CSV table of C-alpha atoms and ligand atoms in Angstrom, one decimal:
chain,number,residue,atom,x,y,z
U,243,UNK,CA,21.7,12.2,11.9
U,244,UNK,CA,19.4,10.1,9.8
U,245,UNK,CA,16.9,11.8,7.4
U,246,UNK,CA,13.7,8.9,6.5
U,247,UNK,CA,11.8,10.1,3.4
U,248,UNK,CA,11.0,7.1,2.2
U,249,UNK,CA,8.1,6.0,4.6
U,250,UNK,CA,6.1,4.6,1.4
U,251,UNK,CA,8.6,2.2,0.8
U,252,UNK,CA,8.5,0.7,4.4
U,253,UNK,CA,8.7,2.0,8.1
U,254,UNK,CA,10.4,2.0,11.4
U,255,UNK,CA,8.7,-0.5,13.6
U,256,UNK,CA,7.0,1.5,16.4
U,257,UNK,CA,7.4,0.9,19.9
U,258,UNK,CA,3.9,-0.5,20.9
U,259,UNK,CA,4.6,-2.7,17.9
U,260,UNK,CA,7.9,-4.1,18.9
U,261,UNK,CA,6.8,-4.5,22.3
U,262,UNK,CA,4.1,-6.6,21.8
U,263,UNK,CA,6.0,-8.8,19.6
U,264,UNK,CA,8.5,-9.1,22.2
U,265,UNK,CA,5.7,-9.9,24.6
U,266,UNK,CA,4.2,-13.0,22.2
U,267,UNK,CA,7.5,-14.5,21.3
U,268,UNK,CA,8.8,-14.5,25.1
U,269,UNK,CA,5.6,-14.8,27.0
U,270,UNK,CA,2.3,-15.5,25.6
U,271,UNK,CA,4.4,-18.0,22.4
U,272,UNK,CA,2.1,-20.9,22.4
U,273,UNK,CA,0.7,-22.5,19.9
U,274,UNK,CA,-2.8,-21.2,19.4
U,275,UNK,CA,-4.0,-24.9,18.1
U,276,UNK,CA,-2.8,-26.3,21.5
U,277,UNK,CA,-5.3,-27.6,24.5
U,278,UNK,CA,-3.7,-26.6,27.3
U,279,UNK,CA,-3.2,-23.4,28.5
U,280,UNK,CA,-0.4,-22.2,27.4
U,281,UNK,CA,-2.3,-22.5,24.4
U,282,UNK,CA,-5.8,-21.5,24.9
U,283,UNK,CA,-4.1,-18.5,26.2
U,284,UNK,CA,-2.5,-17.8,22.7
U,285,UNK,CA,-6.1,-18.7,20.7
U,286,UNK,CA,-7.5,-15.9,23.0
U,287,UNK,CA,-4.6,-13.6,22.1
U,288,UNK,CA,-5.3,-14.0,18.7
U,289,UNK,CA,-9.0,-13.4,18.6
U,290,UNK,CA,-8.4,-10.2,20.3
U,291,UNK,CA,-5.7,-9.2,17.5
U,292,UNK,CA,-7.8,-10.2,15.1
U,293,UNK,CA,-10.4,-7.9,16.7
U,294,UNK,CA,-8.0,-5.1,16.9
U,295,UNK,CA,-7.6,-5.2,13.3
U,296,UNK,CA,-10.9,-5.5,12.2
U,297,UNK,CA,-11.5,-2.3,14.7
U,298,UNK,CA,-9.1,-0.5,12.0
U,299,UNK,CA,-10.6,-1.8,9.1
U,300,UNK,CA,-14.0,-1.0,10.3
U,301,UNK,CA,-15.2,-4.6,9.4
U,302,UNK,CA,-16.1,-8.0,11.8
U,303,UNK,CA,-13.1,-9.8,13.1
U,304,UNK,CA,-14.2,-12.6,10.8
U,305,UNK,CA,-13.6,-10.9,7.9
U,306,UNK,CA,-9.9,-10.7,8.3
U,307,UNK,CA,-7.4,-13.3,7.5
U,308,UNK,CA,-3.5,-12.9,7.8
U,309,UNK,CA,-0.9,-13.1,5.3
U,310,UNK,CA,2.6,-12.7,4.9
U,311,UNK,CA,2.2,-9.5,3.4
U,312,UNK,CA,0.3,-7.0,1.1
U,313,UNK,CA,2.0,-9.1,-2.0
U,314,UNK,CA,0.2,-12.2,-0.6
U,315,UNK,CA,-3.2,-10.1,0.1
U,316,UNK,CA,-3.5,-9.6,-3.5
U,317,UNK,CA,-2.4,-12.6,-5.0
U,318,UNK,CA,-5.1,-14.3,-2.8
U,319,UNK,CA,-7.9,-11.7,-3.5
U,320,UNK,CA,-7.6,-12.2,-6.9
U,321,UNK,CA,-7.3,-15.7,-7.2
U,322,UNK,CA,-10.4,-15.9,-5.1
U,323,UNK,CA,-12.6,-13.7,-6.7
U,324,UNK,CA,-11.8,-15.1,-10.2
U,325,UNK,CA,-12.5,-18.7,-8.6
U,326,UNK,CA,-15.7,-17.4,-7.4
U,327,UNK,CA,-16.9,-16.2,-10.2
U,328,UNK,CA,-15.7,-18.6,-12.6
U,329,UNK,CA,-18.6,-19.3,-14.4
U,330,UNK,CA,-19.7,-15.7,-14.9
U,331,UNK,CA,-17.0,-14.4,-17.8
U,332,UNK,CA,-13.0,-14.4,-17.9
U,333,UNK,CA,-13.1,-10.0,-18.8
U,334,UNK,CA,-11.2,-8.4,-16.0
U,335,UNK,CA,-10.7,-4.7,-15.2
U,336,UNK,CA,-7.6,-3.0,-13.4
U,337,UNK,CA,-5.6,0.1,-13.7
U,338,UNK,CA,-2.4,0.6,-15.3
U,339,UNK,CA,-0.8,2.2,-12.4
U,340,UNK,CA,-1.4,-0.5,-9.9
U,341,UNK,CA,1.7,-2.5,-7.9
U,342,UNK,CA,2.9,-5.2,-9.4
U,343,UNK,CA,1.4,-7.5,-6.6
U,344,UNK,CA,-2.1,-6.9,-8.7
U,345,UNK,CA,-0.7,-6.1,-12.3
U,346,UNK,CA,1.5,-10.1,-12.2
U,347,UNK,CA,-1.2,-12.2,-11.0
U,348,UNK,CA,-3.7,-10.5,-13.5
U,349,UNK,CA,-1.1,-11.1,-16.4
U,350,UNK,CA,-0.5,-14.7,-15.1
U,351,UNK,CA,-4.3,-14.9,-15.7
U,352,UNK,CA,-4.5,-13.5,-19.1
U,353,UNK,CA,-1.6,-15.8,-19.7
U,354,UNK,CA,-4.7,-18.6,-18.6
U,355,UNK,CA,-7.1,-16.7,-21.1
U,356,UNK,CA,-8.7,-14.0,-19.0
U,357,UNK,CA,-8.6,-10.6,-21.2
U,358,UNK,CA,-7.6,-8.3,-18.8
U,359,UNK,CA,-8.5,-3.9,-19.2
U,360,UNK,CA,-6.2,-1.9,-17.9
U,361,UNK,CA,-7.7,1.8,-17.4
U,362,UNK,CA,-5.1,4.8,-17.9
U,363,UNK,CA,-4.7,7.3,-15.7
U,364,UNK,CA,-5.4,11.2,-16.7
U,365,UNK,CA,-2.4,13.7,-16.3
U,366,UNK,CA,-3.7,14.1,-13.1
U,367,UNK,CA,-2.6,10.4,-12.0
U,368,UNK,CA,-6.0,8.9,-11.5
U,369,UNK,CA,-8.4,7.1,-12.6
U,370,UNK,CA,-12.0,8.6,-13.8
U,371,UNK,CA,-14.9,6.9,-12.8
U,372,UNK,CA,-16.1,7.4,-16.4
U,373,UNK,CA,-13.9,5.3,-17.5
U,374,UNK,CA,-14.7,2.4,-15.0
U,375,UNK,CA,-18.1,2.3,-16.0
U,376,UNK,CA,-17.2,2.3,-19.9
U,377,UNK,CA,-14.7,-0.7,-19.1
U,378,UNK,CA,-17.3,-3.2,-17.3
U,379,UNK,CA,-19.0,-5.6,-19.4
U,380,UNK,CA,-21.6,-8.9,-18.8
U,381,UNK,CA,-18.9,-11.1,-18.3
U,382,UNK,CA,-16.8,-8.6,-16.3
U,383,UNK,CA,-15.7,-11.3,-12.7
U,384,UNK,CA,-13.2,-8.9,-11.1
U,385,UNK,CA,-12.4,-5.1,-10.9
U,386,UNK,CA,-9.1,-4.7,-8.7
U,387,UNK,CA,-8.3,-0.3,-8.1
U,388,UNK,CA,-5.8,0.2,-5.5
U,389,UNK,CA,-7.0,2.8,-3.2
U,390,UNK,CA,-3.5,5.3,-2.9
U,391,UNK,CA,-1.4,4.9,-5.9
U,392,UNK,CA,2.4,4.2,-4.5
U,393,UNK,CA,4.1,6.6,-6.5
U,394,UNK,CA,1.9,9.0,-6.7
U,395,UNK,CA,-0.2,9.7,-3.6
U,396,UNK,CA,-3.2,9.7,-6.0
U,397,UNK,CA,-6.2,8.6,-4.4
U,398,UNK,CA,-8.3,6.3,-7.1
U,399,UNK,CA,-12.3,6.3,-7.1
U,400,UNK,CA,-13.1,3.0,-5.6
U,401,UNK,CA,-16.8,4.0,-4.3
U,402,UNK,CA,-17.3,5.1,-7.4
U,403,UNK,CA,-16.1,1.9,-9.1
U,404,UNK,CA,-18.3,-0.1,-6.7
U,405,UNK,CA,-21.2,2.0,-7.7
U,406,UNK,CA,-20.9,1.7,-11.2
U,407,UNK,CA,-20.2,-2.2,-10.9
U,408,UNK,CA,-24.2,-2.3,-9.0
U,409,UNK,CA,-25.2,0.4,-11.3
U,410,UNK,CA,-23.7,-1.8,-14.6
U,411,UNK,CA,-25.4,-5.0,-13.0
U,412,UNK,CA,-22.2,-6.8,-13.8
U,413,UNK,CA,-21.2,-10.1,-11.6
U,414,UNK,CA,-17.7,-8.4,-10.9
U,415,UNK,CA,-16.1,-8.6,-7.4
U,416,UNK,CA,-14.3,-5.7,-6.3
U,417,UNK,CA,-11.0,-5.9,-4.7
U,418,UNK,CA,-9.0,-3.2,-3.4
U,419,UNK,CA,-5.2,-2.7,-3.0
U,420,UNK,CA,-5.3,-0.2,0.4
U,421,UNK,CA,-1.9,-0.6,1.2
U,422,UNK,CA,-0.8,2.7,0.7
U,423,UNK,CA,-4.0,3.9,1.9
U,424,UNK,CA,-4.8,2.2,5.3
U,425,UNK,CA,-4.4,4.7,7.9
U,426,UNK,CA,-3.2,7.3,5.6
U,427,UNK,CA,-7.2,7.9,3.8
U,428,UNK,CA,-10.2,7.1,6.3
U,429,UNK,CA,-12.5,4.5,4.9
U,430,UNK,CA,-14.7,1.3,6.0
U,431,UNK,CA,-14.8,-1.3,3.8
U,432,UNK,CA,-18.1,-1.2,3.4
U,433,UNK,CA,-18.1,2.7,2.5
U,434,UNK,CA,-15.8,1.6,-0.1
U,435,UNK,CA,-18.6,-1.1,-1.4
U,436,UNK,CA,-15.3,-3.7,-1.8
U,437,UNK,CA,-15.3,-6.9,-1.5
U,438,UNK,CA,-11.9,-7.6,-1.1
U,439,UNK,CA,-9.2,-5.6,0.6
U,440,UNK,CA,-5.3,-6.2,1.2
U,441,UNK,CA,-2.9,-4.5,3.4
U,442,UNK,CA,0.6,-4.6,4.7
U,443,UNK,CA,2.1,-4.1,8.3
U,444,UNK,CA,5.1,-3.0,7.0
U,445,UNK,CA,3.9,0.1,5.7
U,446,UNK,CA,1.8,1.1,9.0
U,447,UNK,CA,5.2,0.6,11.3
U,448,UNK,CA,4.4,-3.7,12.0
U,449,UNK,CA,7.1,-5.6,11.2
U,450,UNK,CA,7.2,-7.0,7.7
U,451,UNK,CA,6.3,-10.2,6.8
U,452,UNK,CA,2.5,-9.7,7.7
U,453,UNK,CA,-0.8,-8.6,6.0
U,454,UNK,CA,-4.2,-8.9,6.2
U,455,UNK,CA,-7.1,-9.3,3.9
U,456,UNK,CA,-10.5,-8.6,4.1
U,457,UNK,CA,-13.1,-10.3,2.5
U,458,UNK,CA,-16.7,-9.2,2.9
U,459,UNK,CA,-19.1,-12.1,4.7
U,460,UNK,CA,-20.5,-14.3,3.0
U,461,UNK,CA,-17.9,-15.0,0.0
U,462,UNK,CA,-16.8,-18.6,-0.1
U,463,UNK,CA,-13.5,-18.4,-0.5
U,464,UNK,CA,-11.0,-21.0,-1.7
U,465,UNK,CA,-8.1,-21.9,1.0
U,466,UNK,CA,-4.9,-20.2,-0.2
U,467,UNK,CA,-2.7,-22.8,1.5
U,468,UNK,CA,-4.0,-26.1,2.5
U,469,UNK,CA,-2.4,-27.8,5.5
U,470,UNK,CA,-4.0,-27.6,9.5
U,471,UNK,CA,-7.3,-25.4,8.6
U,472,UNK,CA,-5.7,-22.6,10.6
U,473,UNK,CA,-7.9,-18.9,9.5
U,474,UNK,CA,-10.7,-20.7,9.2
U,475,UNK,CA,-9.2,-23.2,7.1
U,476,UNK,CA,-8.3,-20.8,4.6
U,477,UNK,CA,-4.9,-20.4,5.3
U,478,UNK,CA,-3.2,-23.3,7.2
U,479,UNK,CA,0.2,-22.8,9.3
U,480,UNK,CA,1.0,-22.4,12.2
U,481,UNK,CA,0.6,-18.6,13.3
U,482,UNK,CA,2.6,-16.1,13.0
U,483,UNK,CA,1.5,-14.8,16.7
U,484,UNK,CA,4.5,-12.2,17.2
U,485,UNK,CA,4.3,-10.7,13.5
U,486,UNK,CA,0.3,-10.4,14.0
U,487,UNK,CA,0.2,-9.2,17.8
U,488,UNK,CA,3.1,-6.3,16.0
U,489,UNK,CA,0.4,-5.3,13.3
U,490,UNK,CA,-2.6,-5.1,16.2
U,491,UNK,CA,-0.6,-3.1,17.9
U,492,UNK,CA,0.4,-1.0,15.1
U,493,UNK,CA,-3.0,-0.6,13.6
U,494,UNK,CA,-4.1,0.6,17.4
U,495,UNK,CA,-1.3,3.4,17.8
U,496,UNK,CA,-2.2,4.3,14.6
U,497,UNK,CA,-6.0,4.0,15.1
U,498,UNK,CA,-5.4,6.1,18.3
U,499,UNK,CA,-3.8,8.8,16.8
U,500,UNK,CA,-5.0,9.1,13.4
U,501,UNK,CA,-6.6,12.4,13.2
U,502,UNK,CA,-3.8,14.2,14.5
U,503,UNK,CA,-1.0,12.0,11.7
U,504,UNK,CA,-3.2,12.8,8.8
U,505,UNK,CA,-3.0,16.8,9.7
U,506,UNK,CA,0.5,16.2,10.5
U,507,UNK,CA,1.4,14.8,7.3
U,508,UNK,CA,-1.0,17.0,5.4
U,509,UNK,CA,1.1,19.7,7.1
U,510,UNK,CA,4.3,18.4,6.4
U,511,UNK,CA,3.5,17.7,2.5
U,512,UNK,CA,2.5,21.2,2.1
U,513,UNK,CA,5.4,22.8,3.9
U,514,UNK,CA,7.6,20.3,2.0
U,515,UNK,CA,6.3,21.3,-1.5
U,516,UNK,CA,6.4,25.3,-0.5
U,517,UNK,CA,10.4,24.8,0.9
U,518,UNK,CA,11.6,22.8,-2.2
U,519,UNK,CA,9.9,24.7,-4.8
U,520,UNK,CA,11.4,27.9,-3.4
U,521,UNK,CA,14.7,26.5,-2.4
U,522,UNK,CA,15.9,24.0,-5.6
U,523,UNK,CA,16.1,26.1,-8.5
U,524,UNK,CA,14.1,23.8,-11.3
U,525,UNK,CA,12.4,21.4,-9.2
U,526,UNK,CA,8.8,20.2,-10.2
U,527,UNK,CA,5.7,18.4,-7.9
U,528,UNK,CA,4.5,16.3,-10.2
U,529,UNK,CA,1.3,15.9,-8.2
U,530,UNK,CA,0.7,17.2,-5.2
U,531,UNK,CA,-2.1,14.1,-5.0
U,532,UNK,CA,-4.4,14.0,-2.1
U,533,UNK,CA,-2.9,11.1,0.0
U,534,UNK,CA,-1.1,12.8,2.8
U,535,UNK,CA,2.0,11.0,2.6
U,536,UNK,CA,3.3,10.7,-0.6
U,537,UNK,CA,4.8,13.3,-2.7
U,538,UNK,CA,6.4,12.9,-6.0
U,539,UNK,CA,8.9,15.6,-7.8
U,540,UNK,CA,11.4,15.5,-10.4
U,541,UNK,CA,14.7,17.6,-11.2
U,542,UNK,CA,14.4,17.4,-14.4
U,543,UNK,CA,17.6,16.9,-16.2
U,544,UNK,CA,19.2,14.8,-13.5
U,545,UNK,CA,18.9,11.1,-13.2
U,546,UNK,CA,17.2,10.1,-10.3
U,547,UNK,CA,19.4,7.5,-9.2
U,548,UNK,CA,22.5,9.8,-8.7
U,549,UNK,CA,20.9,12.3,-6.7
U,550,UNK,CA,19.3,9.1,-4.4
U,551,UNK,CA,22.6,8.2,-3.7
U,552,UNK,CA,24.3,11.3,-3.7
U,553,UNK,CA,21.2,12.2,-0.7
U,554,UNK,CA,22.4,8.9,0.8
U,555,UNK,CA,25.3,10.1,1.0
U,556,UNK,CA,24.5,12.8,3.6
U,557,UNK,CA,22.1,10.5,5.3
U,558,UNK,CA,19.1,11.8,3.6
U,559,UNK,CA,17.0,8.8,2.1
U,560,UNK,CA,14.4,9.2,-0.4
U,561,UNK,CA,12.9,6.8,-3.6
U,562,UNK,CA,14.1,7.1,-7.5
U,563,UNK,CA,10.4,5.6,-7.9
U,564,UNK,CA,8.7,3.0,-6.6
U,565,UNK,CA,11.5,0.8,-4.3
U,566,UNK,CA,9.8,-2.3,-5.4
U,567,UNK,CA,10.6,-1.5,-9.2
U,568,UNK,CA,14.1,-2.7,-8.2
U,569,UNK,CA,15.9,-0.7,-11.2
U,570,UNK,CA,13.4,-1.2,-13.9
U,571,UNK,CA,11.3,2.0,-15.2
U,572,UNK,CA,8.3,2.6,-13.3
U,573,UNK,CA,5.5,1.8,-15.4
U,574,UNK,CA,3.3,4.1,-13.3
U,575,UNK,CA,5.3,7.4,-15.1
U,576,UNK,CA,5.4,5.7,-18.4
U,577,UNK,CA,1.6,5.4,-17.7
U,578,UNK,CA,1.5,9.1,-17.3
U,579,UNK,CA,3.9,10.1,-20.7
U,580,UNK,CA,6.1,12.0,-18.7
U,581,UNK,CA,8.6,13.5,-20.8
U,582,UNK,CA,11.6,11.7,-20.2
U,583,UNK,CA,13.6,13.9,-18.9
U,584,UNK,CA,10.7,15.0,-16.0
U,585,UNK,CA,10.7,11.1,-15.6
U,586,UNK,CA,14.7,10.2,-15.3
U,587,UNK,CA,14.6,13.1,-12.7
U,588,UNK,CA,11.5,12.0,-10.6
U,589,UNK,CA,11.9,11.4,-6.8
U,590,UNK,CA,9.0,10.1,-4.1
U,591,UNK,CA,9.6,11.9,-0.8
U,592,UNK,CA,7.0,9.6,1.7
U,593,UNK,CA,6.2,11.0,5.2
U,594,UNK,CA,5.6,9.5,8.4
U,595,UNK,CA,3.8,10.2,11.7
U,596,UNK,CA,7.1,11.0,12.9
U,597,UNK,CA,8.5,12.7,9.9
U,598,UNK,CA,9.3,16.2,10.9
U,599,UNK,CA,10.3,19.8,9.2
U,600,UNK,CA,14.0,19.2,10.3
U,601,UNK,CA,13.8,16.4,8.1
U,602,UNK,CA,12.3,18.6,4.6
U,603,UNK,CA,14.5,21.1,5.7
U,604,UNK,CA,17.9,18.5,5.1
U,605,UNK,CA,16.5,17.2,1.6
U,606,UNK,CA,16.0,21.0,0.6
U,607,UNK,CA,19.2,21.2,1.5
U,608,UNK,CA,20.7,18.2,0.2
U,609,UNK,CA,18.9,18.9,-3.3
U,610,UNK,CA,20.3,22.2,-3.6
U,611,UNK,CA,23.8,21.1,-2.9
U,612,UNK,CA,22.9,18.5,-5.8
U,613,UNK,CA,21.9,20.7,-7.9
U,614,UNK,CA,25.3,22.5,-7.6
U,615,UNK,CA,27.3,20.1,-8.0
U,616,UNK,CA,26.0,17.6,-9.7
U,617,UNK,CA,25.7,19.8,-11.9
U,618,UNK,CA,28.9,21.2,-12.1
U,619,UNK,CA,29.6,17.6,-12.3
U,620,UNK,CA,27.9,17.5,-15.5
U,621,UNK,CA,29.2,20.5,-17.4
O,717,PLP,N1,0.6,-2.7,-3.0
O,717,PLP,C1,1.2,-1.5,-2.9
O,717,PLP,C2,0.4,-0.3,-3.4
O,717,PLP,C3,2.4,-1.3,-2.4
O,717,PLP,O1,3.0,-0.1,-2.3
O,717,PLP,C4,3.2,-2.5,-2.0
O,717,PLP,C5,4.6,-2.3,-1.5
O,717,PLP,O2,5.2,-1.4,-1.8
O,717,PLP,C6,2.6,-3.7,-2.1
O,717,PLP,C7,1.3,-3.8,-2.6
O,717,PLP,C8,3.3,-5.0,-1.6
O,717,PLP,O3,3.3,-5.1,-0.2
O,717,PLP,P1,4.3,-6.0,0.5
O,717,PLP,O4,5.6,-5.4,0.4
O,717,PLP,O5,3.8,-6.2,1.9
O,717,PLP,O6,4.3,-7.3,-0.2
């Protein structure tokens, strides 16, 4: 039997979800831009969807646009806010520890003459709010903070950043990476003070393949693909009507039952850092963090890539990292001056609504086993 520890990375498309894309590509599959039924019925589909989502976001339906994903959501964001505020300054203010769907589009911009900050975490993992304030200046046009760092399970202080952007009287927009932290860390847009927020359905249980953006009322935004004027005329193309009826019905499941995942998770996280403290003999948390779903260790003294496979091995599947890194060091631990052998060792072990204690129970068990005799292997 399978062991998933890796729910950060991406996860199992849920029922509801699958269903109702089997439902729009089979029955309701007309083109929403049509005029006759068949249609009309598809245009009505997708305002409810859209509604749906905007239900989980806490926003109006007509703040959310779909993308193809939380890579998309970012790029756009960004290249929208810096369009909007154009005239106001080229300064603009990140974190070091963001993905790189934030970091590359901000260096493709400084690589256009924007001079980008990028804010380094404490030991801790986060940001301080301090040191947002410090970083904004007159000419200050965008301030992106993800909301749950990837790696980590950090939660960053993006209130606090919006507070200190109205407090600072700076021009900057504020966009928010909350891929990692929709439906894991309860928040409204508009308790977060953002004016731009991206997710992914992949990392709810949608298919991947679709995102969403918010973007607060009111911002003028510049089309991200031209073509048909479909969202609004923001982002033309045909609709993707099965990938976005997957990720209503994701964010509804989830919606539904979100009280009960967070406690399970939170549950599961302690019980996991408790069992593989006491069972693998020189195992570190590096943070227990406050998202509930992500939780980062390290053996320290093995390489993070053998035990991943050696895990795989017995069916037990967990991260070296951040599974987008694809190989290369994860600039969130060199961020965080890990000594080297704490970060060659580190592992992310991500939970899911459906994660259970069977599951910790076979990567204590596969870790100790890996300690033996990879060790062994080593001497
Ligand atoms: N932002 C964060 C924090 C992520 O963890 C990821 C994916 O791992 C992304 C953005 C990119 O999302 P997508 O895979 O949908 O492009």
């Amino acid at each position: 039997m399978a062991h998933y520890l890796d729910n950060a990375a991406t996860t199992p498309v849920r029922q509801e979800a699958a269903q109702a894309a089997l439902e729009a590509m089979t029955e309701g599959w007309g083109n929403p831009s049509a005029r006759y039924d068949l249609g009309t019925r598809a245009a009505e589909r997708l305002k409810e969807w859209r509604a749906e989502v905007a239900l989980g976001f806490g926003c109006l339906p007509e703040e959310v646009f779909f993308t193809s994903c939380g890579t998309e959501s970012d790029n756009w964001a960004i290249q929208a806010a810096v369009e909007l505020n154009k005239r106001k300054g080229k300064h603009i203010v990140t974190t070091a520890i963001e993905h790189s769907a934030v970091l590359e589009p901000c260096r493709a911009l400084e690589r256009q003459g924007y001079e980008v900050t990028y804010l380094q975490p404490g030991r801790d993992g986060t940001i301080s709010p301090e040191a947002v304030a410090a970083a904004l200046r007159e000419d200050t046009v965008l301030v992106s903070m993800m909301l749950v760092n990837n790696e980590l399970g950090t939660i960053l202080p993006v209130a606090e950043a919006a507070r200190a952007i109205r407090a600072a009287g700076c021009p900057a927009l504020l966009h928010c990476d909350a891929v990692q932290g929709f439906l894991k860390v309860p928040f409204t847009p508009k308790e977060l003070g953002v004016d731009f927020l991206s997710i992914s359905g992949h990392k709810i249980h949608a298919p991947k393949g679709i995102g969403a953006m918010y973007v607060r009322k009111g911002l003028n935004i510049q089309p991200m693909i031209r073509g048909g004027g479909q969202e609004s005329g923001l982002r033309s193309g045909t609709e993707p009507t099965s990938q976005i009826a997957a990720l209503a019905a994701a964010v509804k499941a989830g919606r539904e039952t979100l009280e009960a995942d967070l406690r399970h998770m939170a549950d599961l996280k302690a019980y996991a850092v408790e069992r593989l403290t006491v069972s693998v003999p020189g195992l570190r948390v590096l943070t227990e963090g406050s998202a509930p779903h992500i939780l980062p260790i390290t053996l320290p003294g093995y390489k993070s890539e053998v035990v991943v496979r050696f895990l795989s091995d017995l069916g037990i599947y967990v991260s070296s990292g951040s599974a987008c890194h694809k190989g290369k060091p994860s600039h969130v631990f060199a961020a965080l001056n890990l000594p080297k052998k704490e970060r060659d060792g580190v592992l992310r072990v991500s939970f899911s609504y459906d994660t259970t204690r069977e599951d910790v129970d076979a990567l204590a068990q596969g870790l100790e086993q890996a300690g033996r005799q990879l060790f062994t292997a080593l001497s």
